[in-house]
Amino acid sequence: RKEVEQDPGPFNVPEGATVAFNCTYSNSASQSFFWYRQDCRKEPKLLMSVYSSGNEDGRFTAQLNRASQYISLLIRDSKLSDSATYLCGQAGGTSYGKLTFGQGTILTVHP
Amino acid sequence: DGGITQSPKYLFRKEGQNVTLSCEQNLNHDAMYWYRQDPGQGLRLIYYSQIVNDFQKGDIAEGYSVSREKKESFPLTVTSAQKNPTAFYLCASSISGQTEAFFGQGTRLTVV
């Protein structure tokens, strides 16, 4: 079983929509969680770390549910510029320092 | 400027040849990682290292080798044993194994 699983999408939403992605992880020992954004043919860039209490950065909100072993990313008021692939990552699951990622979720925001 | 530098950006090699991809960071990070990404796919972990002179196999280490002789450097060798080496290779580093990682710009390897 993969350590991290995501729905690959694609998600196609109109500008201004709210969209949510989930990501499940298999090992309850996982310590740290992250969301990254990757534009086409570019390297992933950190969007936000995910904390137990949840965290928000502008239009983006991340949540962690340890009981059900998933993390989520909510994007409000979608912009055309939000179109990208969103990757979730976890560290410390099967081995300390092992940082693994899901397969990514493709988001397209259209006018 | 602090950051992670991967070189070269594009690399072509003939089938059967070994090739080494460079990754250097000046962020004073302890942990470094190598990932492979195929078109439309996520990141698959090849090798990772938490400290100098120590590294662990990731999920797809077969056909690859690494070294960590210096804190700043974590080169990846793609050997001739790797059956499908054409891919986008990404190096990353983090302060420790539990903190967020930052990526280099990647190397696109094509086997011809």
PDB file of C-alpha atoms in Angstrom:
ATOM      1  CA  ARG A   1       0.000   0.000   0.000  1.00  0.00           C
ATOM      2  CA  LYS A   2       1.315   3.447  -0.856  1.00  0.00           C
ATOM      3  CA  GLU A   3       2.235   5.653   2.085  1.00  0.00           C
ATOM      4  CA  VAL A   4       0.320   8.597   0.661  1.00  0.00           C
ATOM      5  CA  GLU A   5      -2.649   8.518  -1.702  1.00  0.00           C
ATOM      6  CA  GLN A   6      -4.411  11.316  -3.517  1.00  0.00           C
ATOM      7  CA  ASP A   7      -7.262  11.548  -5.959  1.00  0.00           C
ATOM      8  CA  PRO A   8      -5.432  12.550  -9.166  1.00  0.00           C
ATOM      9  CA  GLY A   9      -8.460  14.434 -10.500  1.00  0.00           C
ATOM     10  CA  PRO A  10      -8.465  16.383 -12.681  1.00  0.00           C
ATOM     11  CA  PHE A  11     -10.598  18.951 -10.928  1.00  0.00           C
ATOM     12  CA  ASN A  12     -12.041  21.561 -13.275  1.00  0.00           C
ATOM     13  CA  VAL A  13     -13.668  24.492 -11.491  1.00  0.00           C
ATOM     14  CA  PRO A  14     -14.790  27.994 -12.454  1.00  0.00           C
ATOM     15  CA  GLU A  15     -13.129  31.077 -11.081  1.00  0.00           C
ATOM     16  CA  GLY A  16     -14.446  31.941  -7.658  1.00  0.00           C
ATOM     17  CA  ALA A  17     -15.306  28.377  -6.748  1.00  0.00           C
ATOM     18  CA  THR A  18     -14.256  26.609  -3.574  1.00  0.00           C
ATOM     19  CA  VAL A  19     -12.424  23.339  -4.088  1.00  0.00           C
ATOM     20  CA  ALA A  20     -11.117  20.768  -1.620  1.00  0.00           C
ATOM     21  CA  PHE A  21      -8.554  18.014  -1.949  1.00  0.00           C
ATOM     22  CA  ASN A  22      -8.002  15.120   0.393  1.00  0.00           C
ATOM     23  CA  CYS A  23      -4.959  13.022   0.897  1.00  0.00           C
ATOM     24  CA  THR A  24      -4.811   9.836   2.973  1.00  0.00           C
ATOM     25  CA  TYR A  25      -1.747   8.381   4.634  1.00  0.00           C
ATOM     26  CA  SER A  26      -1.264   4.788   5.666  1.00  0.00           C
ATOM     27  CA  ASN A  27       1.061   4.964   8.679  1.00  0.00           C
ATOM     28  CA  SER A  28      -0.246   6.379  11.921  1.00  0.00           C
ATOM     29  CA  ALA A  29       3.346   7.130  12.940  1.00  0.00           C
ATOM     30  CA  SER A  30       3.654   9.859  10.309  1.00  0.00           C
ATOM     31  CA  GLN A  31       4.862  13.011  11.995  1.00  0.00           C
ATOM     32  CA  SER A  32       4.748  15.890   9.563  1.00  0.00           C
ATOM     33  CA  PHE A  33       2.527  16.801   6.656  1.00  0.00           C
ATOM     34  CA  PHE A  34       2.820  19.258   3.801  1.00  0.00           C
ATOM     35  CA  TRP A  35       1.072  20.602   0.725  1.00  0.00           C
ATOM     36  CA  TYR A  36       3.116  21.564  -2.316  1.00  0.00           C
ATOM     37  CA  ARG A  37       2.165  23.215  -5.573  1.00  0.00           C
ATOM     38  CA  GLN A  38       3.824  22.180  -8.837  1.00  0.00           C
ATOM     39  CA  ASP A  39       3.471  24.065 -12.097  1.00  0.00           C
ATOM     40  CA  CYS A  40       3.976  22.286 -15.391  1.00  0.00           C
ATOM     41  CA  ARG A  41       7.599  21.216 -15.901  1.00  0.00           C
ATOM     42  CA  LYS A  42       8.735  23.016 -12.750  1.00  0.00           C
ATOM     43  CA  GLU A  43       9.866  21.915  -9.327  1.00  0.00           C
ATOM     44  CA  PRO A  44       7.345  21.607  -6.467  1.00  0.00           C
ATOM     45  CA  LYS A  45       7.105  24.591  -4.154  1.00  0.00           C
ATOM     46  CA  LEU A  46       5.937  24.498  -0.572  1.00  0.00           C
ATOM     47  CA  LEU A  47       2.405  25.804  -0.202  1.00  0.00           C
ATOM     48  CA  MET A  48       1.998  25.137   3.484  1.00  0.00           C
ATOM     49  CA  SER A  49       2.847  22.783   6.291  1.00  0.00           C
ATOM     50  CA  VAL A  50      -0.118  21.141   7.991  1.00  0.00           C
ATOM     51  CA  TYR A  51      -0.446  21.383  11.740  1.00  0.00           C
ATOM     52  CA  SER A  52      -2.675  19.441  14.092  1.00  0.00           C
ATOM     53  CA  SER A  53      -4.683  22.546  14.873  1.00  0.00           C
ATOM     54  CA  GLY A  54      -5.176  23.340  11.205  1.00  0.00           C
ATOM     55  CA  ASN A  55      -3.752  26.377   9.513  1.00  0.00           C
ATOM     56  CA  GLU A  56      -4.818  29.039   7.113  1.00  0.00           C
ATOM     57  CA  ASP A  57      -2.918  31.236   4.682  1.00  0.00           C
ATOM     58  CA  GLY A  58      -5.150  33.643   2.834  1.00  0.00           C
ATOM     59  CA  ARG A  59      -7.489  31.641   0.620  1.00  0.00           C
ATOM     60  CA  PHE A  60      -5.849  28.340   1.558  1.00  0.00           C
ATOM     61  CA  THR A  61      -6.766  26.221   4.568  1.00  0.00           C
ATOM     62  CA  ALA A  62      -5.119  22.946   5.546  1.00  0.00           C
ATOM     63  CA  GLN A  63      -6.483  20.443   8.031  1.00  0.00           C
ATOM     64  CA  LEU A  64      -5.131  17.280   9.601  1.00  0.00           C
ATOM     65  CA  ASN A  65      -7.365  14.472  10.824  1.00  0.00           C
ATOM     66  CA  ARG A  66      -5.202  11.971  12.674  1.00  0.00           C
ATOM     67  CA  ALA A  67      -8.102   9.710  13.638  1.00  0.00           C
ATOM     68  CA  SER A  68      -9.010   9.100   9.996  1.00  0.00           C
ATOM     69  CA  GLN A  69      -5.463   9.592   8.728  1.00  0.00           C
ATOM     70  CA  TYR A  70      -6.029  12.227   6.114  1.00  0.00           C
ATOM     71  CA  ILE A  71      -5.064  15.789   5.390  1.00  0.00           C
ATOM     72  CA  SER A  72      -7.068  18.239   3.363  1.00  0.00           C
ATOM     73  CA  LEU A  73      -6.519  21.436   1.434  1.00  0.00           C
ATOM     74  CA  LEU A  74      -9.323  23.916   0.839  1.00  0.00           C
ATOM     75  CA  ILE A  75      -8.966  26.675  -1.722  1.00  0.00           C
ATOM     76  CA  ARG A  76     -11.544  29.459  -1.582  1.00  0.00           C
ATOM     77  CA  ASP A  77     -12.319  31.956  -4.326  1.00  0.00           C
ATOM     78  CA  SER A  78     -10.254  30.089  -6.918  1.00  0.00           C
ATOM     79  CA  LYS A  79      -8.131  32.118  -9.316  1.00  0.00           C
ATOM     80  CA  LEU A  80      -6.932  31.188 -12.770  1.00  0.00           C
ATOM     81  CA  SER A  81      -3.429  31.265 -11.324  1.00  0.00           C
ATOM     82  CA  ASP A  82      -4.304  28.450  -8.914  1.00  0.00           C
ATOM     83  CA  SER A  83      -4.243  26.008 -11.834  1.00  0.00           C
ATOM     84  CA  ALA A  84      -1.458  23.559 -11.003  1.00  0.00           C
ATOM     85  CA  THR A  85      -0.796  20.136  -9.548  1.00  0.00           C
ATOM     86  CA  TYR A  86      -1.082  19.892  -5.769  1.00  0.00           C
ATOM     87  CA  LEU A  87       1.053  17.322  -3.985  1.00  0.00           C
ATOM     88  CA  CYS A  88       0.649  16.184  -0.420  1.00  0.00           C
ATOM     89  CA  GLY A  89       3.612  14.874   1.510  1.00  0.00           C
ATOM     90  CA  GLN A  90       4.293  13.147   4.798  1.00  0.00           C
ATOM     91  CA  ALA A  91       7.448  12.539   6.796  1.00  0.00           C
ATOM     92  CA  GLY A  92       8.371   9.974   9.394  1.00  0.00           C
ATOM     93  CA  GLY A  93       5.852   7.272   8.573  1.00  0.00           C
ATOM     94  CA  THR A  94       7.730   4.047   7.988  1.00  0.00           C
ATOM     95  CA  SER A  95      11.123   5.545   8.743  1.00  0.00           C
ATOM     96  CA  TYR A  96      12.424   8.696  10.407  1.00  0.00           C
ATOM     97  CA  GLY A  97      13.263  11.280   7.804  1.00  0.00           C
ATOM     98  CA  LYS A  98      11.578   9.483   4.931  1.00  0.00           C
ATOM     99  CA  LEU A  99       9.601  12.112   3.057  1.00  0.00           C
ATOM    100  CA  THR A 100       7.106  10.710   0.566  1.00  0.00           C
ATOM    101  CA  PHE A 101       4.443  12.228  -1.651  1.00  0.00           C
ATOM    102  CA  GLY A 102       1.158  11.360  -3.219  1.00  0.00           C
ATOM    103  CA  GLN A 103       0.700  11.233  -6.964  1.00  0.00           C
ATOM    104  CA  GLY A 104      -0.659  14.774  -7.094  1.00  0.00           C
ATOM    105  CA  THR A 105      -4.042  16.285  -7.853  1.00  0.00           C
ATOM    106  CA  ILE A 106      -4.455  18.343 -11.005  1.00  0.00           C
ATOM    107  CA  LEU A 107      -6.528  21.511 -10.653  1.00  0.00           C
ATOM    108  CA  THR A 108      -7.692  23.598 -13.596  1.00  0.00           C
ATOM    109  CA  VAL A 109      -9.518  26.844 -12.900  1.00  0.00           C
ATOM    110  CA  HIS A 110     -11.387  28.203 -15.928  1.00  0.00           C
ATOM    111  CA  PRO A 111     -12.951  31.600 -16.599  1.00  0.00           C
TER     112      PRO A 111
ATOM    113  CA  ASP B   1      21.665  33.555  -2.711  1.00  0.00           C
ATOM    114  CA  GLY B   2      20.826  30.473  -0.667  1.00  0.00           C
ATOM    115  CA  GLY B   3      19.270  27.548  -2.378  1.00  0.00           C
ATOM    116  CA  ILE B   4      19.543  24.194  -4.020  1.00  0.00           C
ATOM    117  CA  THR B   5      21.300  23.857  -7.333  1.00  0.00           C
ATOM    118  CA  GLN B   6      20.906  20.951  -9.664  1.00  0.00           C
ATOM    119  CA  SER B   7      22.970  20.530 -12.755  1.00  0.00           C
ATOM    120  CA  PRO B   8      22.700  20.068 -15.608  1.00  0.00           C
ATOM    121  CA  LYS B   9      19.125  21.097 -16.384  1.00  0.00           C
ATOM    122  CA  TYR B  10      18.965  18.760 -19.394  1.00  0.00           C
ATOM    123  CA  LEU B  11      21.031  15.635 -19.854  1.00  0.00           C
ATOM    124  CA  PHE B  12      21.201  13.126 -22.642  1.00  0.00           C
ATOM    125  CA  ARG B  13      22.930   9.818 -22.341  1.00  0.00           C
ATOM    126  CA  LYS B  14      23.348   6.733 -24.435  1.00  0.00           C
ATOM    127  CA  GLU B  15      21.828   3.519 -23.292  1.00  0.00           C
ATOM    128  CA  GLY B  16      24.259   1.506 -21.200  1.00  0.00           C
ATOM    129  CA  GLN B  17      26.154   4.506 -19.812  1.00  0.00           C
ATOM    130  CA  ASN B  18      26.266   5.641 -16.213  1.00  0.00           C
ATOM    131  CA  VAL B  19      25.526   9.300 -15.543  1.00  0.00           C
ATOM    132  CA  THR B  20      25.842  11.427 -12.420  1.00  0.00           C
ATOM    133  CA  LEU B  21      23.425  14.205 -11.506  1.00  0.00           C
ATOM    134  CA  SER B  22      24.672  16.971  -9.266  1.00  0.00           C
ATOM    135  CA  CYS B  23      22.837  18.466  -6.282  1.00  0.00           C
ATOM    136  CA  GLU B  24      24.366  21.160  -4.090  1.00  0.00           C
ATOM    137  CA  GLN B  25      22.769  23.195  -1.300  1.00  0.00           C
ATOM    138  CA  ASN B  26      24.070  26.108   0.737  1.00  0.00           C
ATOM    139  CA  LEU B  27      21.178  26.197   3.190  1.00  0.00           C
ATOM    140  CA  ASN B  28      23.077  24.247   5.863  1.00  0.00           C
ATOM    141  CA  HIS B  29      20.374  21.588   5.730  1.00  0.00           C
ATOM    142  CA  ASP B  30      21.082  18.196   7.241  1.00  0.00           C
ATOM    143  CA  ALA B  31      18.620  16.166   5.158  1.00  0.00           C
ATOM    144  CA  MET B  32      18.715  15.662   1.400  1.00  0.00           C
ATOM    145  CA  TYR B  33      16.546  13.661  -0.972  1.00  0.00           C
ATOM    146  CA  TRP B  34      16.345  12.436  -4.539  1.00  0.00           C
ATOM    147  CA  TYR B  35      13.056  11.885  -6.342  1.00  0.00           C
ATOM    148  CA  ARG B  36      12.067  10.712  -9.756  1.00  0.00           C
ATOM    149  CA  GLN B  37       8.995  12.049 -11.550  1.00  0.00           C
ATOM    150  CA  ASP B  38       7.518  10.524 -14.684  1.00  0.00           C
ATOM    151  CA  PRO B  39       4.981  12.378 -16.866  1.00  0.00           C
ATOM    152  CA  GLY B  40       1.681  12.782 -15.076  1.00  0.00           C
ATOM    153  CA  GLN B  41       3.004  11.058 -11.978  1.00  0.00           C
ATOM    154  CA  GLY B  42       3.879  12.092  -8.456  1.00  0.00           C
ATOM    155  CA  LEU B  43       7.295  12.031  -6.821  1.00  0.00           C
ATOM    156  CA  ARG B  44       8.892   8.688  -6.090  1.00  0.00           C
ATOM    157  CA  LEU B  45      11.683   8.604  -3.513  1.00  0.00           C
ATOM    158  CA  ILE B  46      14.980   7.150  -4.696  1.00  0.00           C
ATOM    159  CA  TYR B  47      17.392   7.817  -1.811  1.00  0.00           C
ATOM    160  CA  TYR B  48      17.536  10.063   1.214  1.00  0.00           C
ATOM    161  CA  SER B  49      20.183  11.125   3.677  1.00  0.00           C
ATOM    162  CA  GLN B  50      19.890  12.617   7.143  1.00  0.00           C
ATOM    163  CA  ILE B  51      23.587  13.185   7.858  1.00  0.00           C
ATOM    164  CA  VAL B  52      26.939  13.099   6.152  1.00  0.00           C
ATOM    165  CA  ASN B  53      28.226   9.636   5.267  1.00  0.00           C
ATOM    166  CA  ASP B  54      24.839   8.044   5.795  1.00  0.00           C
ATOM    167  CA  PHE B  55      21.919   7.462   3.419  1.00  0.00           C
ATOM    168  CA  GLN B  56      18.936   5.150   3.048  1.00  0.00           C
ATOM    169  CA  LYS B  57      17.185   3.564   0.114  1.00  0.00           C
ATOM    170  CA  GLY B  58      13.847   4.993  -0.816  1.00  0.00           C
ATOM    171  CA  ASP B  59      11.069   3.205  -2.647  1.00  0.00           C
ATOM    172  CA  ILE B  60      12.783   2.841  -6.037  1.00  0.00           C
ATOM    173  CA  ALA B  61      16.537   2.641  -5.321  1.00  0.00           C
ATOM    174  CA  GLU B  62      17.349  -0.162  -7.778  1.00  0.00           C
ATOM    175  CA  GLY B  63      19.647   1.026 -10.549  1.00  0.00           C
ATOM    176  CA  TYR B  64      20.724   4.159  -8.639  1.00  0.00           C
ATOM    177  CA  SER B  65      23.531   5.017  -6.251  1.00  0.00           C
ATOM    178  CA  VAL B  66      24.357   8.054  -4.110  1.00  0.00           C
ATOM    179  CA  SER B  67      27.058   9.405  -1.853  1.00  0.00           C
ATOM    180  CA  ARG B  68      27.022  11.995   0.935  1.00  0.00           C
ATOM    181  CA  GLU B  69      30.629  12.890   1.578  1.00  0.00           C
ATOM    182  CA  LYS B  70      29.851  16.543   2.293  1.00  0.00           C
ATOM    183  CA  LYS B  71      26.861  18.143   3.936  1.00  0.00           C
ATOM    184  CA  GLU B  72      26.258  20.389   0.920  1.00  0.00           C
ATOM    185  CA  SER B  73      26.390  17.726  -1.763  1.00  0.00           C
ATOM    186  CA  PHE B  74      24.302  14.666  -2.619  1.00  0.00           C
ATOM    187  CA  PRO B  75      25.088  13.418  -6.139  1.00  0.00           C
ATOM    188  CA  LEU B  76      22.957  10.734  -7.765  1.00  0.00           C
ATOM    189  CA  THR B  77      24.362   8.217 -10.227  1.00  0.00           C
ATOM    190  CA  VAL B  78      21.967   6.585 -12.642  1.00  0.00           C
ATOM    191  CA  THR B  79      23.587   3.316 -13.580  1.00  0.00           C
ATOM    192  CA  SER B  80      23.159   1.172 -16.649  1.00  0.00           C
ATOM    193  CA  ALA B  81      21.167  -1.223 -14.476  1.00  0.00           C
ATOM    194  CA  GLN B  82      18.282   1.256 -14.351  1.00  0.00           C
ATOM    195  CA  LYS B  83      15.935  -0.036 -17.022  1.00  0.00           C
ATOM    196  CA  ASN B  84      13.878   3.096 -17.669  1.00  0.00           C
ATOM    197  CA  PRO B  85      16.028   6.060 -16.685  1.00  0.00           C
ATOM    198  CA  THR B  86      14.316   8.733 -18.791  1.00  0.00           C
ATOM    199  CA  ALA B  87      12.569  10.978 -16.253  1.00  0.00           C
ATOM    200  CA  PHE B  88      12.599  14.282 -14.385  1.00  0.00           C
ATOM    201  CA  TYR B  89      14.922  14.044 -11.366  1.00  0.00           C
ATOM    202  CA  LEU B  90      14.397  16.328  -8.391  1.00  0.00           C
ATOM    203  CA  CYS B  91      16.704  16.920  -5.461  1.00  0.00           C
ATOM    204  CA  ALA B  92      15.441  18.426  -2.211  1.00  0.00           C
ATOM    205  CA  SER B  93      16.792  19.365   1.187  1.00  0.00           C
ATOM    206  CA  SER B  94      15.342  20.130   4.598  1.00  0.00           C
ATOM    207  CA  ILE B  95      16.625  21.254   7.974  1.00  0.00           C
ATOM    208  CA  SER B  96      15.832  17.842   9.390  1.00  0.00           C
ATOM    209  CA  GLY B  97      13.957  14.757   8.346  1.00  0.00           C
ATOM    210  CA  GLN B  98      10.711  16.051   9.787  1.00  0.00           C
ATOM    211  CA  THR B  99      10.568  19.547   8.359  1.00  0.00           C
ATOM    212  CA  GLU B 100       9.451  20.938   5.040  1.00  0.00           C
ATOM    213  CA  ALA B 101      11.743  20.330   2.086  1.00  0.00           C
ATOM    214  CA  PHE B 102      12.825  22.701  -0.651  1.00  0.00           C
ATOM    215  CA  PHE B 103      13.500  21.556  -4.180  1.00  0.00           C
ATOM    216  CA  GLY B 104      16.064  22.266  -6.830  1.00  0.00           C
ATOM    217  CA  GLN B 105      14.933  23.044 -10.356  1.00  0.00           C
ATOM    218  CA  GLY B 106      15.420  19.466 -11.478  1.00  0.00           C
ATOM    219  CA  THR B 107      17.329  17.625 -14.181  1.00  0.00           C
ATOM    220  CA  ARG B 108      15.562  16.140 -17.198  1.00  0.00           C
ATOM    221  CA  LEU B 109      17.389  12.984 -18.211  1.00  0.00           C
ATOM    222  CA  THR B 110      16.768  11.446 -21.593  1.00  0.00           C
ATOM    223  CA  VAL B 111      18.278   8.173 -22.688  1.00  0.00           C
ATOM    224  CA  VAL B 112      18.870   8.028 -26.418  1.00  0.00           C
TER     225      VAL B 112
END
